[in-house]
mmCIF file of N, CA and C in Angstrom:
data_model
loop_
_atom_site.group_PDB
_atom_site.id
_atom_site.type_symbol
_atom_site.label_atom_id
_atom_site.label_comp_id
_atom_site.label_asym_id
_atom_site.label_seq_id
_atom_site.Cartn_x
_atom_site.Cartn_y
_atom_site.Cartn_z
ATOM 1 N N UNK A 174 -21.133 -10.038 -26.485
ATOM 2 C CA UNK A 174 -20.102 -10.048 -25.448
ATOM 3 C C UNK A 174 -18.825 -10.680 -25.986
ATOM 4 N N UNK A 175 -18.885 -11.406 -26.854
ATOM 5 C CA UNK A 175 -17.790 -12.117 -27.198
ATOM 6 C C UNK A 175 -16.569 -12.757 -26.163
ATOM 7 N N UNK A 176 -15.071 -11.944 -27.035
ATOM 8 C CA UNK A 176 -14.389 -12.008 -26.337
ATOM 9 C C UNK A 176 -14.304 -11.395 -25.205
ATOM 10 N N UNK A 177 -15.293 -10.567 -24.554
ATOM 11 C CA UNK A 177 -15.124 -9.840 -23.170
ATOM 12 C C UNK A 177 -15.810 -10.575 -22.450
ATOM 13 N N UNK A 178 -15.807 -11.973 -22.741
ATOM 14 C CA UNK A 178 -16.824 -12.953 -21.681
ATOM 15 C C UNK A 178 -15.515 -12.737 -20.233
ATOM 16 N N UNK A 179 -14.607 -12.756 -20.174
ATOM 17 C CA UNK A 179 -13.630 -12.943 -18.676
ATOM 18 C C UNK A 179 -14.264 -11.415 -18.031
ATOM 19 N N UNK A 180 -14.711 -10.304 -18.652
ATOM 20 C CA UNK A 180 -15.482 -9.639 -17.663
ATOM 21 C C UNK A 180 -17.006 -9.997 -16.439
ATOM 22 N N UNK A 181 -16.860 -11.088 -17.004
ATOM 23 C CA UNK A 181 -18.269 -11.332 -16.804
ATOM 24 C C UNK A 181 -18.059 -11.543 -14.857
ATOM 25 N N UNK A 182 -16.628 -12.285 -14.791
ATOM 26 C CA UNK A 182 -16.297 -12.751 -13.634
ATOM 27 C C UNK A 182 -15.843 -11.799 -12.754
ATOM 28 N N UNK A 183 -16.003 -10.843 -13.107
ATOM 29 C CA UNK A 183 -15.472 -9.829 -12.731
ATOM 30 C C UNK A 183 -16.579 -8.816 -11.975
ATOM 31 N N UNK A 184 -17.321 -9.229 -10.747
ATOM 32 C CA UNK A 184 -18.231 -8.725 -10.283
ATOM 33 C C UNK A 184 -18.272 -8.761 -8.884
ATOM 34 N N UNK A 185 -18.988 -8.024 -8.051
ATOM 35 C CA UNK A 185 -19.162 -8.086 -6.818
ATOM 36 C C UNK A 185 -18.910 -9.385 -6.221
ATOM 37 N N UNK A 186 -19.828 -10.075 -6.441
ATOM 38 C CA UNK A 186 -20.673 -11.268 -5.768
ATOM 39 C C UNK A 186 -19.061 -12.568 -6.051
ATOM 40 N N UNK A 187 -18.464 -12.179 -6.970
ATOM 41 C CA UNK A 187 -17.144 -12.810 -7.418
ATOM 42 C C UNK A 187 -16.144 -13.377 -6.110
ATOM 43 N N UNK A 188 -15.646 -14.154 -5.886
ATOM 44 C CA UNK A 188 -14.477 -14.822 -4.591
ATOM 45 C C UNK A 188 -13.494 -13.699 -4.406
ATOM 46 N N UNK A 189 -12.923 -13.455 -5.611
ATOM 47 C CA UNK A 189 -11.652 -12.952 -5.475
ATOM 48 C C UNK A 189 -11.626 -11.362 -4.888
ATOM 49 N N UNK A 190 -12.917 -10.928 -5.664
ATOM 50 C CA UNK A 190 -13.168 -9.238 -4.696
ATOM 51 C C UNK A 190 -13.492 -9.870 -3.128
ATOM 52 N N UNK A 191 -14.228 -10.461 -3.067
ATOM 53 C CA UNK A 191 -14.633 -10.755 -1.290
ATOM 54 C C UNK A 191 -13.749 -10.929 -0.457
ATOM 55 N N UNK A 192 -12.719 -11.707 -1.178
ATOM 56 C CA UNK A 192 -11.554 -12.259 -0.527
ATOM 57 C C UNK A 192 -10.242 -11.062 -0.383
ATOM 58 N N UNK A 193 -10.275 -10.484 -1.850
ATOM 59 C CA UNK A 193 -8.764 -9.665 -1.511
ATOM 60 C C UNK A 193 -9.330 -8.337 -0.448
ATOM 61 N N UNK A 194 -10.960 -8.197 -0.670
ATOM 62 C CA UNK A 194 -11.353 -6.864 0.395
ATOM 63 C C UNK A 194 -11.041 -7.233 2.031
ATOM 64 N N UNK A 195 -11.339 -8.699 1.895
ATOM 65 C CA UNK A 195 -11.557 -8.856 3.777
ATOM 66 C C UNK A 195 -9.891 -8.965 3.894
ATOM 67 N N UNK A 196 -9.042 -9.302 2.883
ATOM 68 C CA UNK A 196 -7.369 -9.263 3.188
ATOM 69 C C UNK A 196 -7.284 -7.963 3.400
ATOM 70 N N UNK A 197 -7.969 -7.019 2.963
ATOM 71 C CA UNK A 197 -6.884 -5.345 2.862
ATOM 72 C C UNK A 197 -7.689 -5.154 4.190
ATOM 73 N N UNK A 198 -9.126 -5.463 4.307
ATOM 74 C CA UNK A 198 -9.505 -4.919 5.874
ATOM 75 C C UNK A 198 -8.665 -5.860 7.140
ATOM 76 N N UNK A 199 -7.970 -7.004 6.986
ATOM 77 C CA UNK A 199 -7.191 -7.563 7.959
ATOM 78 C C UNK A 199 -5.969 -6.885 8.203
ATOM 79 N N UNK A 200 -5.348 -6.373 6.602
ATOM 80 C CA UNK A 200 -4.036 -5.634 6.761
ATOM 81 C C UNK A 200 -3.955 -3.904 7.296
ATOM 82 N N UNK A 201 -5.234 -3.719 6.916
ATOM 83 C CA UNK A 201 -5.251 -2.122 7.843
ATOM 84 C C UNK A 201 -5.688 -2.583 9.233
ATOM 85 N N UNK A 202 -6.141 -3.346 9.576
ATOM 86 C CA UNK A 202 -5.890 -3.641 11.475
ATOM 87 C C UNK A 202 -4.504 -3.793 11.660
ATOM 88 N N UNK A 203 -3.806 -5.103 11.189
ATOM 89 C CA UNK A 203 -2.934 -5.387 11.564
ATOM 90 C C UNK A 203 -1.475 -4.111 11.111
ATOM 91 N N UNK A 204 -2.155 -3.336 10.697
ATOM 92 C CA UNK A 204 -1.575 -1.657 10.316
ATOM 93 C C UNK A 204 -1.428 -1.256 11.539
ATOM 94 N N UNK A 205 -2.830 -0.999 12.165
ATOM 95 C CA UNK A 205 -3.078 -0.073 13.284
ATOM 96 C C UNK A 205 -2.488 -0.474 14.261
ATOM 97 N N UNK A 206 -2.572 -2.324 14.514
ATOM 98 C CA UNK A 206 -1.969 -2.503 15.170
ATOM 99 C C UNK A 206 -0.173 -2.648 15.658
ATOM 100 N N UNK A 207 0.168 -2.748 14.451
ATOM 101 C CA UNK A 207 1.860 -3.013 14.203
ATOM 102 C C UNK A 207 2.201 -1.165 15.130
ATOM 103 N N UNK A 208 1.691 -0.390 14.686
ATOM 104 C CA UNK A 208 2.264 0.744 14.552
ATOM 105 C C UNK A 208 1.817 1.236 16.089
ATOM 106 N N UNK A 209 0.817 1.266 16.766
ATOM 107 C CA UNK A 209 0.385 1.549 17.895
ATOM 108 C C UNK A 209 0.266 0.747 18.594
ATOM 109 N N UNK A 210 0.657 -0.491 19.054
ATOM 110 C CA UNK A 210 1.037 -1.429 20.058
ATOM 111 C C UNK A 210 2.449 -1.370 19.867
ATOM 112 N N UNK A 211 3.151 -1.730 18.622
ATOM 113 C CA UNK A 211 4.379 -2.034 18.684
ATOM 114 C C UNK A 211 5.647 -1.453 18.269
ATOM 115 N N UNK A 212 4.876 -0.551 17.796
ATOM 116 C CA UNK A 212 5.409 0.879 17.360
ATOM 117 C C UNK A 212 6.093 0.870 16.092
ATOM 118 N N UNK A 213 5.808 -0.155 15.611
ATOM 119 C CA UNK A 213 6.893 -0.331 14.070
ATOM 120 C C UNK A 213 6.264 0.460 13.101
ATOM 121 N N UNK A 214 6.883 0.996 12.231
ATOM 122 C CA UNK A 214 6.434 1.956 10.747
ATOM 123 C C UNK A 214 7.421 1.859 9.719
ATOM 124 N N UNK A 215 8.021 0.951 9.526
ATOM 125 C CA UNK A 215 8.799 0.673 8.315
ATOM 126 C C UNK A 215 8.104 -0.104 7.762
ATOM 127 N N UNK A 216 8.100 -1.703 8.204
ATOM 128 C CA UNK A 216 7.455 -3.243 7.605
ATOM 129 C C UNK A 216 6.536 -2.520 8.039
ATOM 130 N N UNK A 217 5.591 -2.167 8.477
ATOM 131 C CA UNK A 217 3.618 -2.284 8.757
ATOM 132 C C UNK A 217 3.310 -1.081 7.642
ATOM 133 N N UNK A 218 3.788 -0.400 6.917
ATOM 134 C CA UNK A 218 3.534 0.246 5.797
ATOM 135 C C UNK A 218 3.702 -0.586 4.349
ATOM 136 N N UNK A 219 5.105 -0.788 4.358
ATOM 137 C CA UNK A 219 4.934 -1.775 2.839
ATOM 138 C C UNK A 219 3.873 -2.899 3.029
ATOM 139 N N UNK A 220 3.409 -4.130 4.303
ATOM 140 C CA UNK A 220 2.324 -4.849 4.370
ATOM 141 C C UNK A 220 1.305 -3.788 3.718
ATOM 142 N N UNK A 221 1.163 -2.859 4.357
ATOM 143 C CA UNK A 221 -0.423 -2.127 4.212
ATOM 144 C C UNK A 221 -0.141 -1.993 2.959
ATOM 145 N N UNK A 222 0.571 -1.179 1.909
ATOM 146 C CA UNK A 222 0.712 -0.680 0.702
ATOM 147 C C UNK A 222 0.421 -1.923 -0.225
ATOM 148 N N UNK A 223 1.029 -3.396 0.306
ATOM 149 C CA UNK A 223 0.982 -4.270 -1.101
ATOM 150 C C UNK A 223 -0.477 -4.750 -0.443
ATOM 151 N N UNK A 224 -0.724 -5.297 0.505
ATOM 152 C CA UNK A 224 -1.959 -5.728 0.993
ATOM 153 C C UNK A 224 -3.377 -4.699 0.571
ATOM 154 N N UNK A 225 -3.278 -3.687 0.433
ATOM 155 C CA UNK A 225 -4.382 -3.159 0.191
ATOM 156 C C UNK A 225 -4.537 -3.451 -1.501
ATOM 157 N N UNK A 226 -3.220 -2.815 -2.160
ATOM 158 C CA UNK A 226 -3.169 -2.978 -3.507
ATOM 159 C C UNK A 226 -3.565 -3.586 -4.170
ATOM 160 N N UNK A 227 -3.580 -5.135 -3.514
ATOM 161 C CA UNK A 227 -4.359 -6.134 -4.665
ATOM 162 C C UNK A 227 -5.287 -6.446 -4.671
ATOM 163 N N UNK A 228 -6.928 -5.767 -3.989
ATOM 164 C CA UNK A 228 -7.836 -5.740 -4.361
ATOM 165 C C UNK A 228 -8.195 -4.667 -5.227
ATOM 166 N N UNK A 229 -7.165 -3.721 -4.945
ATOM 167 C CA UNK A 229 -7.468 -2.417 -5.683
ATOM 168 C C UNK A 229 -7.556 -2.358 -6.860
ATOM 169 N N UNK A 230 -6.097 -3.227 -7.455
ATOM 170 C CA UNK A 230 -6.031 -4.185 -8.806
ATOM 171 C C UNK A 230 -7.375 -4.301 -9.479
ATOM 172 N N UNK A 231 -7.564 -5.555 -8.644
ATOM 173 C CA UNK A 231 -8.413 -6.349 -8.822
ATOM 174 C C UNK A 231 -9.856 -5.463 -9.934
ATOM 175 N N UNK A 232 -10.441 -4.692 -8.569
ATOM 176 C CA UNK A 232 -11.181 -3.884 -8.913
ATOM 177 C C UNK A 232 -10.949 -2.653 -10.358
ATOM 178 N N UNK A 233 -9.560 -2.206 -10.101
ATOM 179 C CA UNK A 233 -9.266 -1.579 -11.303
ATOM 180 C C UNK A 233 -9.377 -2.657 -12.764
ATOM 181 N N UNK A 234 -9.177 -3.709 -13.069
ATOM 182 C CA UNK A 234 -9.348 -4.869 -13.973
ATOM 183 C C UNK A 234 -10.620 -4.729 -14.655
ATOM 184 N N UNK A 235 -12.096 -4.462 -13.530
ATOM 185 C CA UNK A 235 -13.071 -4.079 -14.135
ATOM 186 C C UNK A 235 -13.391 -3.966 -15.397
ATOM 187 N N UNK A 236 -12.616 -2.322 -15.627
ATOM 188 C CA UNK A 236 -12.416 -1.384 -16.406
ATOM 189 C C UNK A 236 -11.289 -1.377 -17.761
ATOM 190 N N UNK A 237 -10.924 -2.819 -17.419
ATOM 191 C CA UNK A 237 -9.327 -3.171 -18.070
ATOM 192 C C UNK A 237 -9.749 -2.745 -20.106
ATOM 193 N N UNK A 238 -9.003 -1.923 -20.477
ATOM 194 C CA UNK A 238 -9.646 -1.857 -21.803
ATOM 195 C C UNK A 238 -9.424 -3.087 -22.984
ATOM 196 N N UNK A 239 -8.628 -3.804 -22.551
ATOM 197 C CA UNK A 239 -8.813 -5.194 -23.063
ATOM 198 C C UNK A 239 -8.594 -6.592 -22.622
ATOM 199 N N UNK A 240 -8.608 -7.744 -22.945
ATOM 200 C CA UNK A 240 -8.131 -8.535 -22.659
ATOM 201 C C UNK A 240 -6.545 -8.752 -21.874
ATOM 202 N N UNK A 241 -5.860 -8.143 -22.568
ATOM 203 C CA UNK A 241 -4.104 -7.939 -22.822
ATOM 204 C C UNK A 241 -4.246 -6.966 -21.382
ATOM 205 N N UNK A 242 -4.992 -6.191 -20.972
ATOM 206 C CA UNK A 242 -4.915 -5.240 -19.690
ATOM 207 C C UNK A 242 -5.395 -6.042 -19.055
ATOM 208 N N UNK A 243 -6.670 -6.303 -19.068
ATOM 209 C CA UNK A 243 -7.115 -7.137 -18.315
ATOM 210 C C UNK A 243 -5.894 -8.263 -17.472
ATOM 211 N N UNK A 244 -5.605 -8.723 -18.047
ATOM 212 C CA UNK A 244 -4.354 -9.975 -17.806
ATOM 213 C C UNK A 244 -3.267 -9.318 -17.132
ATOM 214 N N UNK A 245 -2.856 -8.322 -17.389
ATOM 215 C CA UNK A 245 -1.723 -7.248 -16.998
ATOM 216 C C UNK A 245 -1.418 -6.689 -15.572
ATOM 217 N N UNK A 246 -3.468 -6.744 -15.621
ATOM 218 C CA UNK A 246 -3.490 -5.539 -14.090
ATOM 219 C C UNK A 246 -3.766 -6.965 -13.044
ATOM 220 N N UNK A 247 -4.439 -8.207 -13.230
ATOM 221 C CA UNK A 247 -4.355 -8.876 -12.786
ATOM 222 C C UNK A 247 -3.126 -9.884 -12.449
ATOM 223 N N UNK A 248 -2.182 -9.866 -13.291
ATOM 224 C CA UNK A 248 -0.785 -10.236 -13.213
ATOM 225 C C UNK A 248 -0.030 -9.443 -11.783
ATOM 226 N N UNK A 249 -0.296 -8.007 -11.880
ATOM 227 C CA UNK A 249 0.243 -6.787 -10.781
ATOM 228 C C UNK A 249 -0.483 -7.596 -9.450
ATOM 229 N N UNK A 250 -1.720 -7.658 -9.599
ATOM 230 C CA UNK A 250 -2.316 -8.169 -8.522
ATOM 231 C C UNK A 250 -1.580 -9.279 -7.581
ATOM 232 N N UNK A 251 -1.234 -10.269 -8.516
ATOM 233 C CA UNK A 251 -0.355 -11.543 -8.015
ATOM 234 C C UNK A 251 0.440 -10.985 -7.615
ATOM 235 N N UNK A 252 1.284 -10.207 -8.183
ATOM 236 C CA UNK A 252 2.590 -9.760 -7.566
ATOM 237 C C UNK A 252 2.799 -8.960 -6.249
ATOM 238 N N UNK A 253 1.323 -8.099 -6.283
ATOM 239 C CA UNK A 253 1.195 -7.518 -5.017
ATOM 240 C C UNK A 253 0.946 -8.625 -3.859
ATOM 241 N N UNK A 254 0.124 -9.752 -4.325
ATOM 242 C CA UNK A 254 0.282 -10.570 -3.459
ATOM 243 C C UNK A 254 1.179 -11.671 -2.642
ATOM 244 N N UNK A 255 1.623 -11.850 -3.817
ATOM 245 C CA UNK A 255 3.043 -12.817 -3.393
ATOM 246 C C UNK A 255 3.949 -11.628 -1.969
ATOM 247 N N UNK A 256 3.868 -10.411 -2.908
ATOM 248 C CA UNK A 256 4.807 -9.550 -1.996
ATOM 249 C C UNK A 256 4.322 -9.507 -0.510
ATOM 250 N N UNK A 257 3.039 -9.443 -0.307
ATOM 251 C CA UNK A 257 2.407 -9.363 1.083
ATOM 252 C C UNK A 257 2.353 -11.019 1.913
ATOM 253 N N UNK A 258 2.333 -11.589 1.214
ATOM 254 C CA UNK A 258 3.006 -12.891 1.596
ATOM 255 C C UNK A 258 4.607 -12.771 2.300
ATOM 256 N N UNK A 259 5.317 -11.986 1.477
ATOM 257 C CA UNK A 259 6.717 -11.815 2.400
ATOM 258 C C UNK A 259 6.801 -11.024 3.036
ATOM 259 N N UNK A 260 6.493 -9.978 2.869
ATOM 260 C CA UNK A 260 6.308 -8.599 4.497
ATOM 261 C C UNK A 260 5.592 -9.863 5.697
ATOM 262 N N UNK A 261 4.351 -10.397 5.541
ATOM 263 C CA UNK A 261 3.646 -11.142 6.374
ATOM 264 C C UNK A 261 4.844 -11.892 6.703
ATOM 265 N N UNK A 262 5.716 -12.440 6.489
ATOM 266 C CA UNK A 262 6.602 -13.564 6.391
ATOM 267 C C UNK A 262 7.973 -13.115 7.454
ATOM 268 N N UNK A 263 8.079 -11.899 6.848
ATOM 269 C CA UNK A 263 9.188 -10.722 7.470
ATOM 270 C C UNK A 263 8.776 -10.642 9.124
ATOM 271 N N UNK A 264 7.465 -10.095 9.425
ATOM 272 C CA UNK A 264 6.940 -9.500 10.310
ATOM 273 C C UNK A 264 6.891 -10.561 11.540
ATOM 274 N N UNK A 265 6.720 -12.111 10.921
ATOM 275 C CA UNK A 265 6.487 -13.048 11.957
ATOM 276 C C UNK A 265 8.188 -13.796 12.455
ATOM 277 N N UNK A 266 9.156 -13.401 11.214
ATOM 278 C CA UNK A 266 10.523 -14.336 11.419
ATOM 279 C C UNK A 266 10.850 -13.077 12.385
ATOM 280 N N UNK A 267 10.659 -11.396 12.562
ATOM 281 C CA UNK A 267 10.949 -10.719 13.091
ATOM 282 C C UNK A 267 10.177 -10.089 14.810
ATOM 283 N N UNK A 268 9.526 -11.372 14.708
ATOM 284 C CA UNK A 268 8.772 -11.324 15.927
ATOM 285 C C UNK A 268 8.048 -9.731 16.386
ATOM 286 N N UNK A 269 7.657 -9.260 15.301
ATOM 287 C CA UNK A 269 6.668 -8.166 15.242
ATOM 288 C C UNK A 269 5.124 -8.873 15.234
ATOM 289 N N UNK A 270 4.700 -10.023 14.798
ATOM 290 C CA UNK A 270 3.369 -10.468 15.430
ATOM 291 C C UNK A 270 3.764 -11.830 15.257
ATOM 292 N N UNK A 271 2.626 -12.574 16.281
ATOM 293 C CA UNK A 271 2.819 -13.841 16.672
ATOM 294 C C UNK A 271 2.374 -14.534 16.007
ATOM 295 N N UNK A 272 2.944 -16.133 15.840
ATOM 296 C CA UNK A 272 2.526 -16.776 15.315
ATOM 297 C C UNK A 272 1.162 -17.350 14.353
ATOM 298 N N UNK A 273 -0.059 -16.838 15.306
ATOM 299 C CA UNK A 273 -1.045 -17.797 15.198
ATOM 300 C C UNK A 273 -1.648 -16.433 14.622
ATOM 301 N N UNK A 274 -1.121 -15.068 14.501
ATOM 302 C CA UNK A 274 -1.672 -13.918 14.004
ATOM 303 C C UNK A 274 -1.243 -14.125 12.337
ATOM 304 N N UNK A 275 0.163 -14.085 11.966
ATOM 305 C CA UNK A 275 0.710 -14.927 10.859
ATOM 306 C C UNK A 275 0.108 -15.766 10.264
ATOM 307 N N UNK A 276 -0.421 -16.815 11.098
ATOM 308 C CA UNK A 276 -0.960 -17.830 10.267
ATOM 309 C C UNK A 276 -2.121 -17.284 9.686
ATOM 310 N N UNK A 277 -2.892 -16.886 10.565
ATOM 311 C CA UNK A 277 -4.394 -16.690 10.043
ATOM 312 C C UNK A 277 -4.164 -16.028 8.765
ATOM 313 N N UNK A 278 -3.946 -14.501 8.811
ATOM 314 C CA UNK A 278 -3.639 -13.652 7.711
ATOM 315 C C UNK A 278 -2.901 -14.194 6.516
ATOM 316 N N UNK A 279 -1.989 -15.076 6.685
ATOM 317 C CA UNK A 279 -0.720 -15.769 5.877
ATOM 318 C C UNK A 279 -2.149 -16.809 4.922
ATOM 319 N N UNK A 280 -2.697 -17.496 5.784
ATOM 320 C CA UNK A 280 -3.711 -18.191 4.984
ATOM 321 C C UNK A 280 -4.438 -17.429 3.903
ATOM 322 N N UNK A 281 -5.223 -16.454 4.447
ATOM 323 C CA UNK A 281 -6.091 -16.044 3.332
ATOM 324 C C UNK A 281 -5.668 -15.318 2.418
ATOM 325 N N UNK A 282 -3.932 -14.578 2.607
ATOM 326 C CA UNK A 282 -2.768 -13.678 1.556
ATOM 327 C C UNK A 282 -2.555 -14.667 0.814
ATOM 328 N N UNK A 283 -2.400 -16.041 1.240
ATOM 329 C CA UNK A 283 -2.131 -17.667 0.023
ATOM 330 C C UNK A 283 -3.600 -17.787 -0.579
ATOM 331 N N UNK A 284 -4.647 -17.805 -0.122
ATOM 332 C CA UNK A 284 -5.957 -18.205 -0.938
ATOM 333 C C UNK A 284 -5.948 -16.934 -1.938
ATOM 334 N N UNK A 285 -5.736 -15.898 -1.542
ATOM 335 C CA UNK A 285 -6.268 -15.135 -2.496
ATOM 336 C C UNK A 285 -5.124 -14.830 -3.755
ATOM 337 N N UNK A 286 -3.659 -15.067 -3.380
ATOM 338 C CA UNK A 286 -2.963 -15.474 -4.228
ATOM 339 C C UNK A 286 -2.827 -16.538 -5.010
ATOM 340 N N UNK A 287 -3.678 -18.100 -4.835
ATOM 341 C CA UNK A 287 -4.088 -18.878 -5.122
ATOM 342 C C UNK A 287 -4.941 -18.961 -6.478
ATOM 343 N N UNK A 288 -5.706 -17.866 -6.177
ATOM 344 C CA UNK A 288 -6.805 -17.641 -7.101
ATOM 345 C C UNK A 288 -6.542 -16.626 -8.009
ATOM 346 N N UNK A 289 -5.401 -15.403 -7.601
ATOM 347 C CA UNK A 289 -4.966 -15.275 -8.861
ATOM 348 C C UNK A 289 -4.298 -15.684 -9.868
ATOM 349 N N UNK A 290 -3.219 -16.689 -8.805
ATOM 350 C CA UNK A 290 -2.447 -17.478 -10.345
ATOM 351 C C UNK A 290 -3.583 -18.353 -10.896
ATOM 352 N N UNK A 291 -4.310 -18.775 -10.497
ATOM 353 C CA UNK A 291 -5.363 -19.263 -11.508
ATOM 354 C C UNK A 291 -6.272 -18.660 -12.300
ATOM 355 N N UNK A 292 -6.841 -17.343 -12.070
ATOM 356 C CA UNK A 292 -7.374 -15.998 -13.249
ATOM 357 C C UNK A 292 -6.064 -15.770 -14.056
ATOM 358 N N UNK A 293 -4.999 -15.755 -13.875
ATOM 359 C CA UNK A 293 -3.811 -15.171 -14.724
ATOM 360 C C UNK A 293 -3.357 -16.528 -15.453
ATOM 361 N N UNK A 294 -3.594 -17.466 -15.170
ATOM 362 C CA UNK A 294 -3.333 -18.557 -15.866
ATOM 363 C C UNK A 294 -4.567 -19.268 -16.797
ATOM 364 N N UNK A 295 -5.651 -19.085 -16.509
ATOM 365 C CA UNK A 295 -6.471 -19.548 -17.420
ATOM 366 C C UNK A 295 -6.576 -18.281 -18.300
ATOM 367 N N UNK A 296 -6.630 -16.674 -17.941
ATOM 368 C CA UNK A 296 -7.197 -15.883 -18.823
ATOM 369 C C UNK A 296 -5.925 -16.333 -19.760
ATOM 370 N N UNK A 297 -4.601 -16.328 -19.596
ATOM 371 C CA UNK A 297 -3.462 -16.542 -20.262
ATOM 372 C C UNK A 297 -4.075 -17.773 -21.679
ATOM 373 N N UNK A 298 -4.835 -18.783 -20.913
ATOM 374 C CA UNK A 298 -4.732 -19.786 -22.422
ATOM 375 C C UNK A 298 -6.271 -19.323 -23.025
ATOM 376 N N UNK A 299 -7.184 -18.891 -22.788
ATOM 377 C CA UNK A 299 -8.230 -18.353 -23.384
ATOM 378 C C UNK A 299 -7.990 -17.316 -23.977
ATOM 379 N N UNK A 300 -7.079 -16.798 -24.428
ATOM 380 C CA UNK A 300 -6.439 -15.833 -25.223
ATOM 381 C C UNK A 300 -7.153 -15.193 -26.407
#
């Protein structure tokens, strides 16, 4: 296995798949809901697009053909996340959902962004 030991973490049973899946299943509700309660379809699409994305990442990483990808597609990941952090951010300063809806979602878009700057930062010095 060598150097492909950072695949190893890279499995089902893993935080970061559990976590970015139950984010993309929070952001396709809060999809359904933005758009058919409140009728918005501008912001409740880019949420859905970066929110789904970064488990998708994630999962695509799997397959990463090296280290250097590996790090790459997980890097995208962060970025998709940070970004759904600000649509989420957008949506609540724009009183498209309430507060305590924000928070919840806003929490676990920070944990799971949390945990990628820390896969992108340790795979970074295990180089």
């Amino acid at each position: 296995m060598g150097s492909w030991k950072w695949k190893i973490m890279m499995n089902e049973n893993n935080p970061i798949h559990i976590k970015s899946y139950a984010l993309a299943l929070r952001i396709v509700q809060l999809y359904k809901y933005l758009i058919n309660e409140k009728k918005e379809f501008i912001l409740s699409k880019q949420v859905l697009r970066s929110g789904t994305s970064v488990g998708a990442l994630i999962k695509e990483s799997e397959h990463a053909q090296s280290k250097a990808d590996f790090i790459h597609k997980m890097n995208i990941a962060l970025k998709e996340a940070n970004e759904t952090v600000y649509w989420l951010e957008l949506l609540k300063d724009s009183e498209y959902i309430e507060e305590d809806i924000f928070n919840s979602i806003q929490t676990d878009a920070t944990e799971v962004l949390k945990i990628l700057i820390s896969i992108v930062k340790t795979s970074k010095q295990n180089k």
